[in-house]
PDB file of C-alpha atoms and ligand atoms in Angstrom:
ATOM      1  CA  MET A   1     114.313 -62.648 162.592  1.00 94.00           C
ATOM      2  CA  GLU A   2     116.698 -65.381 163.708  1.00 97.00           C
ATOM      3  CA  LEU A   3     117.627 -68.443 161.674  1.00 98.00           C
ATOM      4  CA  PHE A   4     119.118 -71.812 162.655  1.00 98.00           C
ATOM      5  CA  ASP A   5     121.308 -73.518 160.020  1.00 98.00           C
ATOM      6  CA  SER A   6     120.999 -77.153 161.097  1.00 98.00           C
ATOM      7  CA  HIS A   7     124.014 -78.430 159.140  1.00 98.00           C
ATOM      8  CA  SER A   8     127.182 -76.597 158.118  1.00 97.00           C
ATOM      9  CA  HIS A   9     130.903 -77.241 157.927  1.00 96.00           C
ATOM     10  CA  TYR A  10     132.775 -74.296 159.437  1.00 95.00           C
ATOM     11  CA  ASN A  11     135.459 -76.928 160.056  1.00 96.00           C
ATOM     12  CA  ASP A  12     136.057 -77.276 156.303  1.00 94.00           C
ATOM     13  CA  GLU A  13     139.455 -76.138 155.075  1.00 93.00           C
ATOM     14  CA  TYR A  14     137.699 -73.712 152.735  1.00 92.00           C
ATOM     15  CA  PHE A  15     137.154 -71.489 155.796  1.00 94.00           C
ATOM     16  CA  GLU A  16     140.761 -71.834 156.997  1.00 93.00           C
ATOM     17  CA  ASP A  17     141.874 -68.332 155.996  1.00 93.00           C
ATOM     18  CA  ASN A  18     138.877 -66.328 157.167  1.00 94.00           C
ATOM     19  CA  ARG A  19     136.845 -68.550 159.514  1.00 96.00           C
ATOM     20  CA  GLU A  20     136.424 -65.989 162.318  1.00 96.00           C
ATOM     21  CA  ASP A  21     135.381 -63.255 159.865  1.00 96.00           C
ATOM     22  CA  VAL A  22     132.815 -65.552 158.244  1.00 95.00           C
ATOM     23  CA  ILE A  23     131.419 -66.633 161.618  1.00 97.00           C
ATOM     24  CA  LYS A  24     130.954 -63.006 162.641  1.00 97.00           C
ATOM     25  CA  MET A  25     129.416 -62.024 159.302  1.00 96.00           C
ATOM     26  CA  VAL A  26     126.984 -64.965 159.463  1.00 96.00           C
ATOM     27  CA  TYR A  27     125.934 -64.208 163.045  1.00 97.00           C
ATOM     28  CA  ASP A  28     125.374 -60.527 162.204  1.00 97.00           C
ATOM     29  CA  SER A  29     123.216 -61.587 159.236  1.00 97.00           C
ATOM     30  CA  GLY A  30     120.721 -63.205 161.659  1.00 97.00           C
ATOM     31  CA  VAL A  31     121.843 -66.840 161.548  1.00 97.00           C
ATOM     32  CA  THR A  32     122.285 -67.009 165.284  1.00 97.00           C
ATOM     33  CA  LYS A  33     122.677 -70.766 165.633  1.00 98.00           C
ATOM     34  CA  THR A  34     124.337 -73.489 163.618  1.00 97.00           C
ATOM     35  CA  VAL A  35     125.724 -76.964 164.085  1.00 98.00           C
ATOM     36  CA  CYS A  36     129.197 -77.651 162.746  1.00 98.00           C
ATOM     37  CA  ILE A  37     129.128 -81.199 161.405  1.00 98.00           C
ATOM     38  CA  GLY A  38     131.982 -83.714 161.653  1.00 98.00           C
ATOM     39  CA  TYR A  39     132.533 -86.290 158.909  1.00 97.00           C
ATOM     40  CA  ASN A  40     135.681 -88.055 160.120  1.00 98.00           C
ATOM     41  CA  VAL A  41     137.520 -88.104 163.444  1.00 98.00           C
ATOM     42  CA  GLU A  42     139.900 -85.237 162.637  1.00 97.00           C
ATOM     43  CA  GLN A  43     137.095 -82.978 161.390  1.00 98.00           C
ATOM     44  CA  SER A  44     134.911 -83.931 164.367  1.00 98.00           C
ATOM     45  CA  LYS A  45     137.657 -82.742 166.722  1.00 98.00           C
ATOM     46  CA  LYS A  46     137.868 -79.512 164.768  1.00 98.00           C
ATOM     47  CA  ALA A  47     134.084 -79.066 164.958  1.00 98.00           C
ATOM     48  CA  ILE A  48     134.258 -79.387 168.758  1.00 98.00           C
ATOM     49  CA  GLU A  49     137.119 -76.891 168.912  1.00 98.00           C
ATOM     50  CA  ILE A  50     135.084 -74.347 166.912  1.00 97.00           C
ATOM     51  CA  ALA A  51     131.946 -74.987 168.981  1.00 98.00           C
ATOM     52  CA  ASN A  52     133.867 -74.561 172.225  1.00 98.00           C
ATOM     53  CA  ALA A  53     135.098 -71.168 171.050  1.00 97.00           C
ATOM     54  CA  HIS A  54     131.619 -69.863 170.128  1.00 97.00           C
ATOM     55  CA  ASN A  55     128.515 -69.993 172.320  1.00 96.00           C
ATOM     56  CA  PHE A  56     126.064 -70.184 169.431  1.00 96.00           C
ATOM     57  CA  ILE A  57     127.829 -72.970 167.496  1.00 98.00           C
ATOM     58  CA  TYR A  58     127.322 -76.650 168.351  1.00 98.00           C
ATOM     59  CA  ALA A  59     129.106 -79.725 167.009  1.00 98.00           C
ATOM     60  CA  THR A  60     128.530 -83.292 165.869  1.00 98.00           C
ATOM     61  CA  CYS A  61     130.937 -86.223 165.645  1.00 98.00           C
ATOM     62  CA  GLY A  62     130.784 -88.933 163.045  1.00 98.00           C
ATOM     63  CA  ILE A  63     132.479 -90.866 160.271  1.00 98.00           C
ATOM     64  CA  SER A  64     130.639 -90.373 156.988  1.00 97.00           C
ATOM     65  CA  PRO A  65     130.313 -93.141 154.387  1.00 96.00           C
ATOM     66  CA  ASN A  66     132.666 -91.116 152.181  1.00 95.00           C
ATOM     67  CA  ASP A  67     135.439 -91.194 154.806  1.00 96.00           C
ATOM     68  CA  SER A  68     135.939 -94.946 154.948  1.00 94.00           C
ATOM     69  CA  GLU A  69     139.671 -94.584 155.750  1.00 95.00           C
ATOM     70  CA  ASP A  70     138.391 -93.962 159.305  1.00 97.00           C
ATOM     71  CA  PHE A  71     136.413 -97.223 159.384  1.00 97.00           C
ATOM     72  CA  THR A  72     138.536 -98.867 162.120  1.00 97.00           C
ATOM     73  CA  GLU A  73     137.779 -99.981 165.677  1.00 97.00           C
ATOM     74  CA  GLU A  74     140.389 -97.561 167.005  1.00 98.00           C
ATOM     75  CA  LYS A  75     138.792 -94.573 165.295  1.00 98.00           C
ATOM     76  CA  LEU A  76     135.365 -95.610 166.580  1.00 98.00           C
ATOM     77  CA  LYS A  77     136.657 -95.682 170.147  1.00 98.00           C
ATOM     78  CA  GLU A  78     138.213 -92.263 169.726  1.00 98.00           C
ATOM     79  CA  LEU A  79     134.964 -90.947 168.238  1.00 98.00           C
ATOM     80  CA  GLU A  80     132.931 -92.203 171.183  1.00 98.00           C
ATOM     81  CA  GLU A  81     135.327 -90.517 173.629  1.00 98.00           C
ATOM     82  CA  ILE A  82     135.305 -87.093 171.957  1.00 98.00           C
ATOM     83  CA  ALA A  83     131.517 -87.259 171.423  1.00 98.00           C
ATOM     84  CA  LYS A  84     131.043 -87.041 175.189  1.00 98.00           C
ATOM     85  CA  ASN A  85     131.896 -83.316 174.998  1.00 97.00           C
ATOM     86  CA  GLU A  86     128.895 -81.255 176.103  1.00 96.00           C
ATOM     87  CA  LYS A  87     128.800 -79.174 172.895  1.00 98.00           C
ATOM     88  CA  VAL A  88     128.282 -82.357 170.840  1.00 98.00           C
ATOM     89  CA  VAL A  89     124.564 -82.484 170.047  1.00 98.00           C
ATOM     90  CA  ALA A  90     124.434 -85.486 167.688  1.00 98.00           C
ATOM     91  CA  ILE A  91     126.353 -88.332 166.088  1.00 98.00           C
ATOM     92  CA  GLY A  92     126.910 -87.694 162.381  1.00 96.00           C
ATOM     93  CA  GLU A  93     127.045 -87.286 159.644  1.00 98.00           C
ATOM     94  CA  ILE A  94     126.727 -91.039 159.263  1.00 98.00           C
ATOM     95  CA  GLY A  95     124.903 -93.231 156.774  1.00 98.00           C
ATOM     96  CA  LEU A  96     125.225 -94.764 153.343  1.00 98.00           C
ATOM     97  CA  ASP A  97     126.421 -93.358 150.026  1.00 97.00           C
ATOM     98  CA  TYR A  98     126.237 -95.669 147.021  1.00 96.00           C
ATOM     99  CA  TYR A  99     126.629 -92.771 144.600  1.00 93.00           C
ATOM    100  CA  TRP A 100     130.265 -91.920 145.360  1.00 86.00           C
ATOM    101  CA  VAL A 101     131.366 -95.293 146.729  1.00 83.00           C
ATOM    102  CA  LYS A 102     129.805 -98.498 145.480  1.00 84.00           C
ATOM    103  CA  ASP A 103     132.395-101.154 146.275  1.00 90.00           C
ATOM    104  CA  ASN A 104     132.133-101.294 150.093  1.00 95.00           C
ATOM    105  CA  LYS A 105     128.410-101.409 150.807  1.00 96.00           C
ATOM    106  CA  GLU A 106     128.708-104.011 153.579  1.00 96.00           C
ATOM    107  CA  LEU A 107     131.413-102.015 155.351  1.00 97.00           C
ATOM    108  CA  GLN A 108     129.326 -98.827 155.096  1.00 97.00           C
ATOM    109  CA  LYS A 109     126.369-100.621 156.673  1.00 98.00           C
ATOM    110  CA  GLU A 110     128.534-102.055 159.453  1.00 98.00           C
ATOM    111  CA  TYR A 111     129.910 -98.622 160.441  1.00 98.00           C
ATOM    112  CA  PHE A 112     126.511 -96.954 160.131  1.00 98.00           C
ATOM    113  CA  ILE A 113     125.141 -99.473 162.638  1.00 98.00           C
ATOM    114  CA  LYS A 114     128.159 -99.204 164.956  1.00 98.00           C
ATOM    115  CA  GLN A 115     127.714 -95.435 165.088  1.00 98.00           C
ATOM    116  CA  ILE A 116     123.978 -95.798 165.783  1.00 98.00           C
ATOM    117  CA  ASP A 117     125.070 -97.921 168.758  1.00 98.00           C
ATOM    118  CA  ILE A 118     127.350 -95.067 169.918  1.00 98.00           C
ATOM    119  CA  ALA A 119     124.454 -92.589 169.616  1.00 98.00           C
ATOM    120  CA  ASN A 120     122.271 -94.890 171.709  1.00 98.00           C
ATOM    121  CA  ARG A 121     124.971 -95.363 174.361  1.00 98.00           C
ATOM    122  CA  LEU A 122     125.500 -91.584 174.607  1.00 98.00           C
ATOM    123  CA  ASN A 123     121.778 -90.809 174.355  1.00 98.00           C
ATOM    124  CA  LYS A 124     122.144 -88.493 171.356  1.00 98.00           C
ATOM    125  CA  PRO A 125     120.269 -88.205 168.039  1.00 98.00           C
ATOM    126  CA  ILE A 126     121.960 -88.901 164.698  1.00 98.00           C
ATOM    127  CA  THR A 127     122.254 -86.918 161.497  1.00 98.00           C
ATOM    128  CA  ILE A 128     122.028 -89.066 158.383  1.00 98.00           C
ATOM    129  CA  HIS A 129     123.739 -88.745 155.023  1.00 97.00           C
ATOM    130  CA  THR A 130     122.027 -90.977 152.463  1.00 97.00           C
ATOM    131  CA  ARG A 131     122.555 -91.004 148.721  1.00 96.00           C
ATOM    132  CA  ASP A 132     121.319 -93.639 146.275  1.00 96.00           C
ATOM    133  CA  ALA A 133     120.809 -95.896 149.298  1.00 97.00           C
ATOM    134  CA  SER A 134     117.266 -95.192 150.525  1.00 97.00           C
ATOM    135  CA  ILE A 135     116.107 -98.785 150.924  1.00 97.00           C
ATOM    136  CA  ASP A 136     119.135 -99.936 152.918  1.00 97.00           C
ATOM    137  CA  THR A 137     119.073 -96.776 155.046  1.00 98.00           C
ATOM    138  CA  ILE A 138     115.446 -97.296 156.065  1.00 98.00           C
ATOM    139  CA  GLU A 139     116.002-101.000 156.652  1.00 98.00           C
ATOM    140  CA  ILE A 140     118.888-100.278 159.052  1.00 98.00           C
ATOM    141  CA  LEU A 141     116.895 -97.625 160.931  1.00 98.00           C
ATOM    142  CA  LYS A 142     114.062-100.122 161.359  1.00 98.00           C
ATOM    143  CA  SER A 143     116.297-102.947 162.589  1.00 98.00           C
ATOM    144  CA  HIS A 144     118.513-100.635 164.710  1.00 98.00           C
ATOM    145  CA  PRO A 145     116.195 -98.011 166.230  1.00 98.00           C
ATOM    146  CA  VAL A 146     117.793 -94.749 167.334  1.00 98.00           C
ATOM    147  CA  LYS A 147     116.453 -93.874 170.796  1.00 98.00           C
ATOM    148  CA  LYS A 148     116.731 -90.117 170.268  1.00 98.00           C
ATOM    149  CA  GLY A 149     115.818 -90.153 166.570  1.00 98.00           C
ATOM    150  CA  GLY A 150     117.487 -87.590 164.362  1.00 98.00           C
ATOM    151  CA  ILE A 151     117.635 -85.881 161.009  1.00 98.00           C
ATOM    152  CA  PHE A 152     117.733 -86.752 157.329  1.00 98.00           C
ATOM    153  CA  HIS A 153     120.286 -84.121 156.347  1.00 97.00           C
ATOM    154  CA  CYS A 154     120.131 -82.602 152.834  1.00 95.00           C
ATOM    155  CA  CYS A 155     117.222 -84.957 152.361  1.00 92.00           C
ATOM    156  CA  PRO A 156     117.000 -86.372 148.843  1.00 92.00           C
ATOM    157  CA  LEU A 157     113.827 -85.309 147.009  1.00 93.00           C
ATOM    158  CA  ASN A 158     112.430 -88.828 147.196  1.00 95.00           C
ATOM    159  CA  GLN A 159     108.838 -89.062 148.433  1.00 96.00           C
ATOM    160  CA  GLU A 160     109.087 -92.678 149.621  1.00 97.00           C
ATOM    161  CA  LEU A 161     112.216 -91.956 151.667  1.00 97.00           C
ATOM    162  CA  ILE A 162     110.596 -88.896 153.254  1.00 97.00           C
ATOM    163  CA  LYS A 163     107.423 -90.824 154.140  1.00 98.00           C
ATOM    164  CA  GLU A 164     109.385 -93.690 155.699  1.00 98.00           C
ATOM    165  CA  GLY A 165     111.696 -91.302 157.548  1.00 98.00           C
ATOM    166  CA  LEU A 166     108.731 -89.415 158.995  1.00 98.00           C
ATOM    167  CA  LYS A 167     107.088 -92.680 160.078  1.00 98.00           C
ATOM    168  CA  LEU A 168     110.228 -93.438 162.067  1.00 98.00           C
ATOM    169  CA  GLY A 169     109.944 -90.030 163.735  1.00 98.00           C
ATOM    170  CA  PHE A 170     112.863 -88.357 161.964  1.00 98.00           C
ATOM    171  CA  TYR A 171     113.166 -84.687 161.066  1.00 98.00           C
ATOM    172  CA  ILE A 172     113.654 -83.746 157.411  1.00 98.00           C
ATOM    173  CA  SER A 173     116.251 -81.100 156.577  1.00 98.00           C
ATOM    174  CA  PHE A 174     116.313 -79.343 153.209  1.00 97.00           C
ATOM    175  CA  SER A 175     119.330 -77.602 151.698  1.00 96.00           C
ATOM    176  CA  GLY A 176     119.929 -75.214 148.804  1.00 95.00           C
ATOM    177  CA  VAL A 177     119.145 -78.092 146.429  1.00 95.00           C
ATOM    178  CA  ILE A 178     115.437 -77.176 146.711  1.00 95.00           C
ATOM    179  CA  THR A 179     116.188 -73.802 145.095  1.00 94.00           C
ATOM    180  CA  PHE A 180     117.845 -75.299 142.011  1.00 93.00           C
ATOM    181  CA  LYS A 181     116.001 -74.535 138.775  1.00 90.00           C
ATOM    182  CA  ASN A 182     115.433 -78.193 137.809  1.00 90.00           C
ATOM    183  CA  ALA A 183     114.694 -79.465 141.337  1.00 91.00           C
ATOM    184  CA  LYS A 184     110.858 -79.859 141.524  1.00 93.00           C
ATOM    185  CA  PRO A 185     110.776 -79.949 145.352  1.00 96.00           C
ATOM    186  CA  GLU A 186     107.100 -78.981 145.845  1.00 95.00           C
ATOM    187  CA  GLU A 187     105.552 -82.391 146.539  1.00 95.00           C
ATOM    188  CA  CYS A 188     108.394 -83.446 148.842  1.00 96.00           C
ATOM    189  CA  ILE A 189     108.277 -80.255 150.900  1.00 97.00           C
ATOM    190  CA  LYS A 190     104.504 -80.475 151.278  1.00 97.00           C
ATOM    191  CA  LEU A 191     104.871 -83.990 152.713  1.00 97.00           C
ATOM    192  CA  VAL A 192     106.777 -82.719 155.732  1.00 97.00           C
ATOM    193  CA  PRO A 193     104.702 -81.497 158.705  1.00 97.00           C
ATOM    194  CA  LEU A 194     105.869 -78.065 159.836  1.00 97.00           C
ATOM    195  CA  ASP A 195     106.997 -79.484 163.190  1.00 98.00           C
ATOM    196  CA  LYS A 196     109.431 -81.891 161.466  1.00 98.00           C
ATOM    197  CA  LEU A 197     111.016 -79.435 159.067  1.00 98.00           C
ATOM    198  CA  LEU A 198     114.614 -78.146 159.214  1.00 98.00           C
ATOM    199  CA  ILE A 199     116.742 -75.938 156.968  1.00 98.00           C
ATOM    200  CA  GLU A 200     120.472 -76.126 156.311  1.00 98.00           C
ATOM    201  CA  THR A 201     123.231 -74.930 154.006  1.00 97.00           C
ATOM    202  CA  ASP A 202     125.692 -77.872 154.093  1.00 96.00           C
ATOM    203  CA  SER A 203     128.147 -75.027 153.436  1.00 94.00           C
ATOM    204  CA  PRO A 204     130.669 -74.617 151.909  1.00 93.00           C
ATOM    205  CA  TYR A 205     128.833 -76.918 149.472  1.00 89.00           C
ATOM    206  CA  LEU A 206     125.462 -76.616 147.688  1.00 89.00           C
ATOM    207  CA  SER A 207     125.008 -72.850 147.396  1.00 89.00           C
ATOM    208  CA  PRO A 208     121.346 -72.017 146.808  1.00 91.00           C
ATOM    209  CA  GLU A 209     120.137 -70.026 143.830  1.00 92.00           C
ATOM    210  CA  PRO A 210     121.085 -67.293 142.929  1.00 90.00           C
ATOM    211  CA  PHE A 211     124.568 -68.271 144.162  1.00 88.00           C
ATOM    212  CA  ARG A 212     124.711 -71.789 142.705  1.00 91.00           C
ATOM    213  CA  GLY A 213     128.239 -72.869 141.790  1.00 87.00           C
ATOM    214  CA  ARG A 214     129.872 -70.413 144.201  1.00 89.00           C
ATOM    215  CA  LYS A 215     131.070 -71.219 147.725  1.00 90.00           C
ATOM    216  CA  ASN A 216     128.372 -71.331 150.345  1.00 94.00           C
ATOM    217  CA  ASP A 217     128.200 -70.103 153.941  1.00 92.00           C
ATOM    218  CA  PRO A 218     125.450 -70.337 156.611  1.00 94.00           C
ATOM    219  CA  SER A 219     124.115 -66.808 155.945  1.00 94.00           C
ATOM    220  CA  LYS A 220     122.558 -68.215 152.762  1.00 95.00           C
ATOM    221  CA  VAL A 221     120.217 -70.517 154.702  1.00 97.00           C
ATOM    222  CA  ARG A 222     117.746 -67.642 154.300  1.00 97.00           C
ATOM    223  CA  TYR A 223     117.269 -68.607 150.617  1.00 97.00           C
ATOM    224  CA  VAL A 224     116.292 -72.147 151.612  1.00 97.00           C
ATOM    225  CA  ALA A 225     113.767 -70.713 154.075  1.00 98.00           C
ATOM    226  CA  MET A 226     112.406 -68.367 151.379  1.00 97.00           C
ATOM    227  CA  LYS A 227     111.761 -71.292 149.015  1.00 97.00           C
ATOM    228  CA  ILE A 228     109.909 -73.227 151.717  1.00 97.00           C
ATOM    229  CA  ALA A 229     107.841 -70.151 152.619  1.00 97.00           C
ATOM    230  CA  GLU A 230     106.855 -69.772 148.961  1.00 97.00           C
ATOM    231  CA  ILE A 231     105.827 -73.438 148.622  1.00 96.00           C
ATOM    232  CA  GLN A 232     104.013 -73.674 151.975  1.00 95.00           C
ATOM    233  CA  GLY A 233     102.305 -70.316 151.524  1.00 96.00           C
ATOM    234  CA  ILE A 234     103.530 -68.971 154.871  1.00 97.00           C
ATOM    235  CA  SER A 235     105.805 -66.068 155.721  1.00 98.00           C
ATOM    236  CA  LEU A 236     109.582 -66.227 155.828  1.00 98.00           C
ATOM    237  CA  GLU A 237     109.412 -65.214 159.508  1.00 98.00           C
ATOM    238  CA  GLU A 238     107.166 -68.193 160.240  1.00 98.00           C
ATOM    239  CA  VAL A 239     109.549 -70.629 158.504  1.00 98.00           C
ATOM    240  CA  ALA A 240     112.447 -69.116 160.462  1.00 98.00           C
ATOM    241  CA  ARG A 241     110.595 -69.411 163.776  1.00 98.00           C
ATOM    242  CA  LEU A 242     109.415 -72.999 163.205  1.00 98.00           C
ATOM    243  CA  THR A 243     112.706 -74.378 161.891  1.00 98.00           C
ATOM    244  CA  TYR A 244     114.596 -72.667 164.719  1.00 98.00           C
ATOM    245  CA  LYS A 245     112.364 -74.305 167.304  1.00 98.00           C
ATOM    246  CA  ASN A 246     112.555 -77.708 165.580  1.00 98.00           C
ATOM    247  CA  ALA A 247     116.354 -77.583 165.522  1.00 98.00           C
ATOM    248  CA  MET A 248     116.462 -76.656 169.221  1.00 98.00           C
ATOM    249  CA  ASP A 249     114.139 -79.620 169.921  1.00 98.00           C
ATOM    250  CA  VAL A 250     115.928 -82.310 167.933  1.00 98.00           C
ATOM    251  CA  TYR A 251     119.397 -81.276 169.145  1.00 98.00           C
ATOM    252  CA  GLU A 252     118.042 -80.783 172.686  1.00 97.00           C
ATOM    253  CA  ILE A 253     119.512 -77.306 173.057  1.00 97.00           C
ATOM    254  CA  ASP A 254     117.891 -75.133 175.718  1.00 88.00           C
TER     255      ASP A 254
HETATM  256 ZN1   ZN B   1     127.422 -82.221 155.361  1.00 59.88          ZN
END
């Protein structure tokens, strides 16, 4: 069985001391593909560097709403240049976060839109971070369509958001949050057609149960798949196969 972790951060400094060991351990555990996600220009460069050194790792480039120190025209230009690298499979993570940062909503929207424009110029999908900002996120996606579509990463367990996202053709990616004891993910997971479903770790964050609170790595994406298998009433192998294919499709990896 092979698994595809659609969203991880091998570039994070948490992996600084043992990155190569972790990458090998994860690959040997059966997670044979992952995308290393950028969240500012520096970390996007690092994601590309890691992807270039490993066949089975891909990268994204983006400035997240929580990295607003990179919200400048210069940084955007640099981002667009580095995103032309052939291992870069999407623009992201980009989006809106009104949970952590509330005082710059207009600026967040402006840079979300500017990065959608980059994705459209480079003909790549996007990966979206959205927190406490569902209505504005959907409104922007409607008024600024993304040619290649993309992914709601670590999708909030919000039925309206999922329905609207699916209507716009987006994939829905679930993280370890769906394994948390108080999560109640059943209805949300059942809303997502099996050909639009993705799994991710968002490691080193959001360790699934039974590892909650400890550092996460992509090998634990298996626990996210297990939860989905249980809720959908299909086998773990089937979840692995479907989510692997969906990730290959949305990121256009062949
Ligand atoms: Zn992330």
